[in-house]
Amino acid sequence: MDNHNLYEVAVAAIVMKEGRYLITRRAASKKKWPGLWTVPGGRLQSSDYVNIPMGTVSARYNILEQAVRREVKEEVGLEIDNLRYITGLVDQYSPDKPHSLIVLFIADWKSGEVAPQEEEIDQFAWVSLAEAEKYELIPGIREELVMAEKIKIARAMEWKKETDTITIEDFSKMDLRIGLIQKAEKVEKSEKLVRLTIDDGSAEGRVILAGIGPYYTCEELVGKKITFIANLQPRKMMGAVSHGMVLAA
């Protein structure tokens, strides 16, 4: 059969964690694009669907989503969540082989630390869109990261739209307190985040991460009184956990 009438199906994911994207460098031993940077992904395998009992919903639907979850887990050791379709594309790398139909997703990091599959990947990095420009990317990856960035911004705007107004009942749920900043430290690998240790009346104090690095030095912050929300759900950012939100400094 003419190879031009054959397609192999592949899946890939742009994994996002704390606003940054995971890119990986293909091992030098790879025949295709050795030493260039890309995102995790691979071919759809028959094992992704042949062993699923027929007659079940799983036998017909979400096969590509299951495949990309498997590929990300195998290649980089991560669990992912909230998959959204970005685009589909055709890779015509070799005229002598079937073309690849690639389905690309954006996904949120769910759990795990990056553990590259050695025969596939020799380096990895979490990058912003601007930082990705410094890497030698496989053709098309930059454009796909731009698509992912647009989706990220659209989601943030949608969230803002949904939360533009609150009721007095919503406001009354907030536990607003005033505390004294005892310690301020820059968060490693972040241009904005500052780790604040606040005297909130407890023995150990309260740690809050605030994106105020561009506006204050750590020395200026120590000794200031600030207003913060004390009952906000803890949030992990850049490897540290924030227990509240600063409203003023």
mmCIF file of N, CA, C and O in Angstrom, residues 28-85:
data_model
loop_
_atom_site.group_PDB
_atom_site.id
_atom_site.type_symbol
_atom_site.label_atom_id
_atom_site.label_comp_id
_atom_site.label_asym_id
_atom_site.label_seq_id
_atom_site.Cartn_x
_atom_site.Cartn_y
_atom_site.Cartn_z
ATOM 1 N N ALA A 28 20.623 12.369 22.154
ATOM 2 C CA ALA A 28 21.486 12.430 20.971
ATOM 3 C C ALA A 28 21.390 11.162 20.133
ATOM 4 O O ALA A 28 21.698 11.169 18.935
ATOM 5 N N SER A 29 20.954 10.066 20.740
ATOM 6 C CA SER A 29 20.850 8.793 20.023
ATOM 7 C C SER A 29 19.604 8.702 19.147
ATOM 8 O O SER A 29 19.484 7.778 18.331
ATOM 9 N N LYS A 30 18.677 9.644 19.285
ATOM 10 C CA LYS A 30 17.443 9.591 18.509
ATOM 11 C C LYS A 30 17.725 9.914 17.042
ATOM 12 O O LYS A 30 18.496 10.818 16.723
ATOM 13 N N LYS A 31 17.111 9.161 16.140
ATOM 14 C CA LYS A 31 17.314 9.389 14.710
ATOM 15 C C LYS A 31 16.617 10.667 14.251
ATOM 16 O O LYS A 31 17.098 11.355 13.353
ATOM 17 N N LYS A 32 15.490 10.964 14.864
ATOM 18 C CA LYS A 32 14.696 12.120 14.458
ATOM 19 C C LYS A 32 14.874 13.258 15.463
ATOM 20 O O LYS A 32 14.661 13.084 16.656
ATOM 21 N N TRP A 33 15.324 14.407 14.973
ATOM 22 C CA TRP A 33 15.518 15.608 15.784
ATOM 23 C C TRP A 33 16.399 15.377 17.013
ATOM 24 O O TRP A 33 16.042 15.793 18.120
ATOM 25 N N PRO A 34 17.566 14.732 16.893
ATOM 26 C CA PRO A 34 18.426 14.537 18.075
ATOM 27 C C PRO A 34 18.917 15.873 18.621
ATOM 28 O O PRO A 34 19.290 16.772 17.864
ATOM 29 N N GLY A 35 18.898 16.007 19.949
ATOM 30 C CA GLY A 35 19.427 17.200 20.591
ATOM 31 C C GLY A 35 18.533 18.422 20.541
ATOM 32 O O GLY A 35 18.915 19.479 21.049
ATOM 33 N N LEU A 36 17.345 18.302 19.951
ATOM 34 C CA LEU A 36 16.432 19.443 19.891
ATOM 35 C C LEU A 36 15.365 19.317 20.987
ATOM 36 O O LEU A 36 15.073 18.232 21.475
ATOM 37 N N TRP A 37 14.782 20.454 21.320
ATOM 38 C CA TRP A 37 13.820 20.513 22.425
ATOM 39 C C TRP A 37 12.392 20.387 21.916
ATOM 40 O O TRP A 37 12.046 20.918 20.864
ATOM 41 N N THR A 38 11.566 19.693 22.698
ATOM 42 C CA THR A 38 10.187 19.436 22.298
ATOM 43 C C THR A 38 9.325 19.316 23.550
ATOM 44 O O THR A 38 9.711 19.785 24.627
ATOM 45 N N VAL A 39 8.157 18.697 23.419
ATOM 46 C CA VAL A 39 7.281 18.433 24.563
ATOM 47 C C VAL A 39 7.003 16.935 24.607
ATOM 48 O O VAL A 39 7.146 16.239 23.597
ATOM 49 N N PRO A 40 6.610 16.401 25.768
ATOM 50 C CA PRO A 40 6.400 14.950 25.878
ATOM 51 C C PRO A 40 5.299 14.448 24.944
ATOM 52 O O PRO A 40 4.286 15.111 24.748
ATOM 53 N N GLY A 41 5.523 13.257 24.398
ATOM 54 C CA GLY A 41 4.512 12.659 23.531
ATOM 55 C C GLY A 41 5.039 11.414 22.853
ATOM 56 O O GLY A 41 6.202 11.039 23.010
ATOM 57 N N GLY A 42 4.168 10.768 22.087
ATOM 58 C CA GLY A 42 4.569 9.559 21.380
ATOM 59 C C GLY A 42 3.396 8.959 20.626
ATOM 60 O O GLY A 42 2.312 9.549 20.544
ATOM 61 N N ARG A 43 3.612 7.773 20.085
ATOM 62 C CA ARG A 43 2.606 7.136 19.235
ATOM 63 C C ARG A 43 1.471 6.508 20.044
ATOM 64 O O ARG A 43 1.667 6.021 21.150
ATOM 65 N N LEU A 44 0.299 6.522 19.441
ATOM 66 C CA LEU A 44 -0.819 5.743 19.956
ATOM 67 C C LEU A 44 -0.480 4.272 19.774
ATOM 68 O O LEU A 44 -0.043 3.852 18.703
ATOM 69 N N GLN A 45 -0.649 3.475 20.825
ATOM 70 C CA GLN A 45 -0.344 2.057 20.770
ATOM 71 C C GLN A 45 -1.629 1.240 20.858
ATOM 72 O O GLN A 45 -2.611 1.672 21.473
ATOM 73 N N SER A 46 -1.596 0.062 20.257
ATOM 74 C CA SER A 46 -2.795 -0.776 20.286
ATOM 75 C C SER A 46 -3.190 -1.136 21.717
ATOM 76 O O SER A 46 -4.366 -1.317 22.023
ATOM 77 N N SER A 47 -2.193 -1.181 22.618
ATOM 78 C CA SER A 47 -2.491 -1.505 24.017
ATOM 79 C C SER A 47 -3.307 -0.415 24.702
ATOM 80 O O SER A 47 -3.854 -0.634 25.788
ATOM 81 N N ASP A 48 -3.392 0.766 24.067
ATOM 82 C CA ASP A 48 -4.193 1.843 24.632
ATOM 83 C C ASP A 48 -5.689 1.562 24.519
ATOM 84 O O ASP A 48 -6.489 2.231 25.175
ATOM 85 N N TYR A 49 -6.053 0.574 23.661
ATOM 86 C CA TYR A 49 -7.487 0.345 23.481
ATOM 87 C C TYR A 49 -7.896 -1.116 23.294
ATOM 88 O O TYR A 49 -9.029 -1.484 23.589
ATOM 89 N N VAL A 50 -7.000 -2.005 22.836
ATOM 90 C CA VAL A 50 -7.445 -3.361 22.490
ATOM 91 C C VAL A 50 -7.870 -4.182 23.705
ATOM 92 O O VAL A 50 -8.693 -5.089 23.589
ATOM 93 N N ASN A 51 -7.322 -3.882 24.871
ATOM 94 C CA ASN A 51 -7.659 -4.672 26.055
ATOM 95 C C ASN A 51 -8.836 -4.110 26.845
ATOM 96 O O ASN A 51 -9.197 -4.648 27.890
ATOM 97 N N ILE A 52 -9.410 -3.012 26.348
ATOM 98 C CA ILE A 52 -10.579 -2.441 27.016
ATOM 99 C C ILE A 52 -11.816 -3.210 26.561
ATOM 100 O O ILE A 52 -12.045 -3.364 25.359
ATOM 101 N N PRO A 53 -12.618 -3.733 27.484
ATOM 102 C CA PRO A 53 -13.798 -4.527 27.099
ATOM 103 C C PRO A 53 -14.728 -3.752 26.179
ATOM 104 O O PRO A 53 -15.063 -2.596 26.446
ATOM 105 N N MET A 54 -15.106 -4.376 25.080
ATOM 106 C CA MET A 54 -16.056 -3.750 24.166
ATOM 107 C C MET A 54 -17.399 -3.595 24.863
ATOM 108 O O MET A 54 -17.762 -4.371 25.738
ATOM 109 N N GLY A 55 -18.122 -2.580 24.452
ATOM 110 C CA GLY A 55 -19.410 -2.325 25.066
ATOM 111 C C GLY A 55 -19.335 -1.348 26.213
ATOM 112 O O GLY A 55 -20.360 -0.910 26.729
ATOM 113 N N THR A 56 -18.105 -0.991 26.630
ATOM 114 C CA THR A 56 -17.944 0.008 27.686
ATOM 115 C C THR A 56 -17.644 1.360 27.051
ATOM 116 O O THR A 56 -17.153 1.445 25.919
ATOM 117 N N VAL A 57 -17.931 2.418 27.788
ATOM 118 C CA VAL A 57 -17.671 3.768 27.279
ATOM 119 C C VAL A 57 -16.192 3.959 26.990
ATOM 120 O O VAL A 57 -15.801 4.573 25.997
ATOM 121 N N SER A 58 -15.329 3.385 27.848
ATOM 122 C CA SER A 58 -13.883 3.560 27.692
ATOM 123 C C SER A 58 -13.349 2.946 26.409
ATOM 124 O O SER A 58 -12.272 3.300 25.943
ATOM 125 N N ALA A 59 -14.087 1.992 25.836
ATOM 126 C CA ALA A 59 -13.627 1.336 24.613
ATOM 127 C C ALA A 59 -13.777 2.235 23.400
ATOM 128 O O ALA A 59 -13.162 1.986 22.366
ATOM 129 N N ARG A 60 -14.582 3.273 23.511
ATOM 130 C CA ARG A 60 -14.862 4.120 22.355
ATOM 131 C C ARG A 60 -14.348 5.550 22.508
ATOM 132 O O ARG A 60 -14.007 6.182 21.518
ATOM 133 N N TYR A 61 -14.322 6.042 23.728
ATOM 134 C CA TYR A 61 -14.066 7.464 23.926
ATOM 135 C C TYR A 61 -12.795 7.719 24.737
ATOM 136 O O TYR A 61 -12.339 6.881 25.500
ATOM 137 N N ASN A 62 -12.249 8.922 24.545
ATOM 138 C CA ASN A 62 -11.096 9.402 25.318
ATOM 139 C C ASN A 62 -9.851 8.532 25.158
ATOM 140 O O ASN A 62 -8.987 8.507 26.044
ATOM 141 N N ILE A 63 -9.743 7.831 24.043
ATOM 142 C CA ILE A 63 -8.568 6.985 23.812
ATOM 143 C C ILE A 63 -7.305 7.837 23.691
ATOM 144 O O ILE A 63 -6.247 7.493 24.235
ATOM 145 N N LEU A 64 -7.396 8.956 22.983
ATOM 146 C CA LEU A 64 -6.221 9.808 22.810
ATOM 147 C C LEU A 64 -5.803 10.438 24.136
ATOM 148 O O LEU A 64 -4.609 10.577 24.417
ATOM 149 N N GLU A 65 -6.789 10.818 24.958
ATOM 150 C CA GLU A 65 -6.469 11.377 26.266
ATOM 151 C C GLU A 65 -5.764 10.337 27.143
ATOM 152 O O GLU A 65 -4.797 10.654 27.845
ATOM 153 N N GLN A 66 -6.243 9.096 27.080
ATOM 154 C CA GLN A 66 -5.591 8.031 27.842
ATOM 155 C C GLN A 66 -4.164 7.804 27.342
ATOM 156 O O GLN A 66 -3.242 7.581 28.131
ATOM 157 N N ALA A 67 -3.998 7.874 26.019
ATOM 158 C CA ALA A 67 -2.675 7.645 25.436
ATOM 159 C C ALA A 67 -1.688 8.732 25.845
ATOM 160 O O ALA A 67 -0.523 8.444 26.161
ATOM 161 N N VAL A 68 -2.129 9.995 25.855
ATOM 162 C CA VAL A 68 -1.197 11.071 26.198
ATOM 163 C C VAL A 68 -0.858 11.033 27.689
ATOM 164 O O VAL A 68 0.276 11.340 28.085
ATOM 165 N N ARG A 69 -1.797 10.621 28.524
ATOM 166 C CA ARG A 69 -1.481 10.447 29.945
ATOM 167 C C ARG A 69 -0.394 9.380 30.116
ATOM 168 O O ARG A 69 0.538 9.543 30.908
ATOM 169 N N ARG A 70 -0.533 8.278 29.361
ATOM 170 C CA ARG A 70 0.461 7.201 29.435
ATOM 171 C C ARG A 70 1.824 7.688 28.958
ATOM 172 O O ARG A 70 2.850 7.425 29.595
ATOM 173 N N GLU A 71 1.850 8.395 27.827
ATOM 174 C CA GLU A 71 3.116 8.863 27.270
ATOM 175 C C GLU A 71 3.838 9.810 28.227
ATOM 176 O O GLU A 71 5.053 9.715 28.412
ATOM 177 N N VAL A 72 3.103 10.735 28.820
ATOM 178 C CA VAL A 72 3.724 11.687 29.751
ATOM 179 C C VAL A 72 4.270 10.948 30.971
ATOM 180 O O VAL A 72 5.375 11.234 31.444
ATOM 181 N N LYS A 73 3.507 9.979 31.457
ATOM 182 C CA LYS A 73 3.963 9.197 32.612
ATOM 183 C C LYS A 73 5.224 8.415 32.266
ATOM 184 O O LYS A 73 6.182 8.371 33.055
ATOM 185 N N GLU A 74 5.258 7.799 31.083
ATOM 186 C CA GLU A 74 6.414 6.999 30.684
ATOM 187 C C GLU A 74 7.642 7.868 30.437
ATOM 188 O O GLU A 74 8.753 7.517 30.839
ATOM 189 N N GLU A 75 7.463 8.996 29.757
ATOM 190 C CA GLU A 75 8.610 9.810 29.343
ATOM 191 C C GLU A 75 9.186 10.653 30.470
ATOM 192 O O GLU A 75 10.404 10.812 30.575
ATOM 193 N N VAL A 76 8.307 11.231 31.306
ATOM 194 C CA VAL A 76 8.810 12.169 32.318
ATOM 195 C C VAL A 76 8.318 11.875 33.736
ATOM 196 O O VAL A 76 8.635 12.610 34.672
ATOM 197 N N GLY A 77 7.521 10.823 33.921
ATOM 198 C CA GLY A 77 7.129 10.410 35.264
ATOM 199 C C GLY A 77 6.072 11.261 35.930
ATOM 200 O O GLY A 77 5.903 11.187 37.152
ATOM 201 N N LEU A 78 5.326 12.060 35.164
ATOM 202 C CA LEU A 78 4.340 12.961 35.753
ATOM 203 C C LEU A 78 2.913 12.475 35.525
ATOM 204 O O LEU A 78 2.609 11.866 34.501
ATOM 205 N N GLU A 79 2.054 12.788 36.493
ATOM 206 C CA GLU A 79 0.616 12.626 36.321
ATOM 207 C C GLU A 79 0.063 13.980 35.876
ATOM 208 O O GLU A 79 0.459 15.023 36.409
ATOM 209 N N ILE A 80 -0.849 13.960 34.901
ATOM 210 C CA ILE A 80 -1.412 15.211 34.391
ATOM 211 C C ILE A 80 -2.927 15.201 34.527
ATOM 212 O O ILE A 80 -3.547 14.149 34.693
ATOM 213 N N ASP A 81 -3.510 16.397 34.429
ATOM 214 C CA ASP A 81 -4.949 16.539 34.630
ATOM 215 C C ASP A 81 -5.461 17.681 33.757
ATOM 216 O O ASP A 81 -4.676 18.448 33.191
ATOM 217 N N ASN A 82 -6.784 17.790 33.641
ATOM 218 C CA ASN A 82 -7.430 18.892 32.914
ATOM 219 C C ASN A 82 -6.909 19.033 31.483
ATOM 220 O O ASN A 82 -6.467 20.109 31.066
ATOM 221 N N LEU A 83 -6.965 17.949 30.731
ATOM 222 C CA LEU A 83 -6.506 17.985 29.342
ATOM 223 C C LEU A 83 -7.470 18.794 28.483
ATOM 224 O O LEU A 83 -8.689 18.640 28.577
ATOM 225 N N ARG A 84 -6.910 19.671 27.636
ATOM 226 C CA ARG A 84 -7.700 20.425 26.662
ATOM 227 C C ARG A 84 -7.022 20.317 25.301
ATOM 228 O O ARG A 84 -5.800 20.408 25.196
ATOM 229 N N TYR A 85 -7.829 20.131 24.287
ATOM 230 C CA TYR A 85 -7.314 20.013 22.920
ATOM 231 C C TYR A 85 -6.761 21.355 22.457
ATOM 232 O O TYR A 85 -7.375 22.403 22.669
#
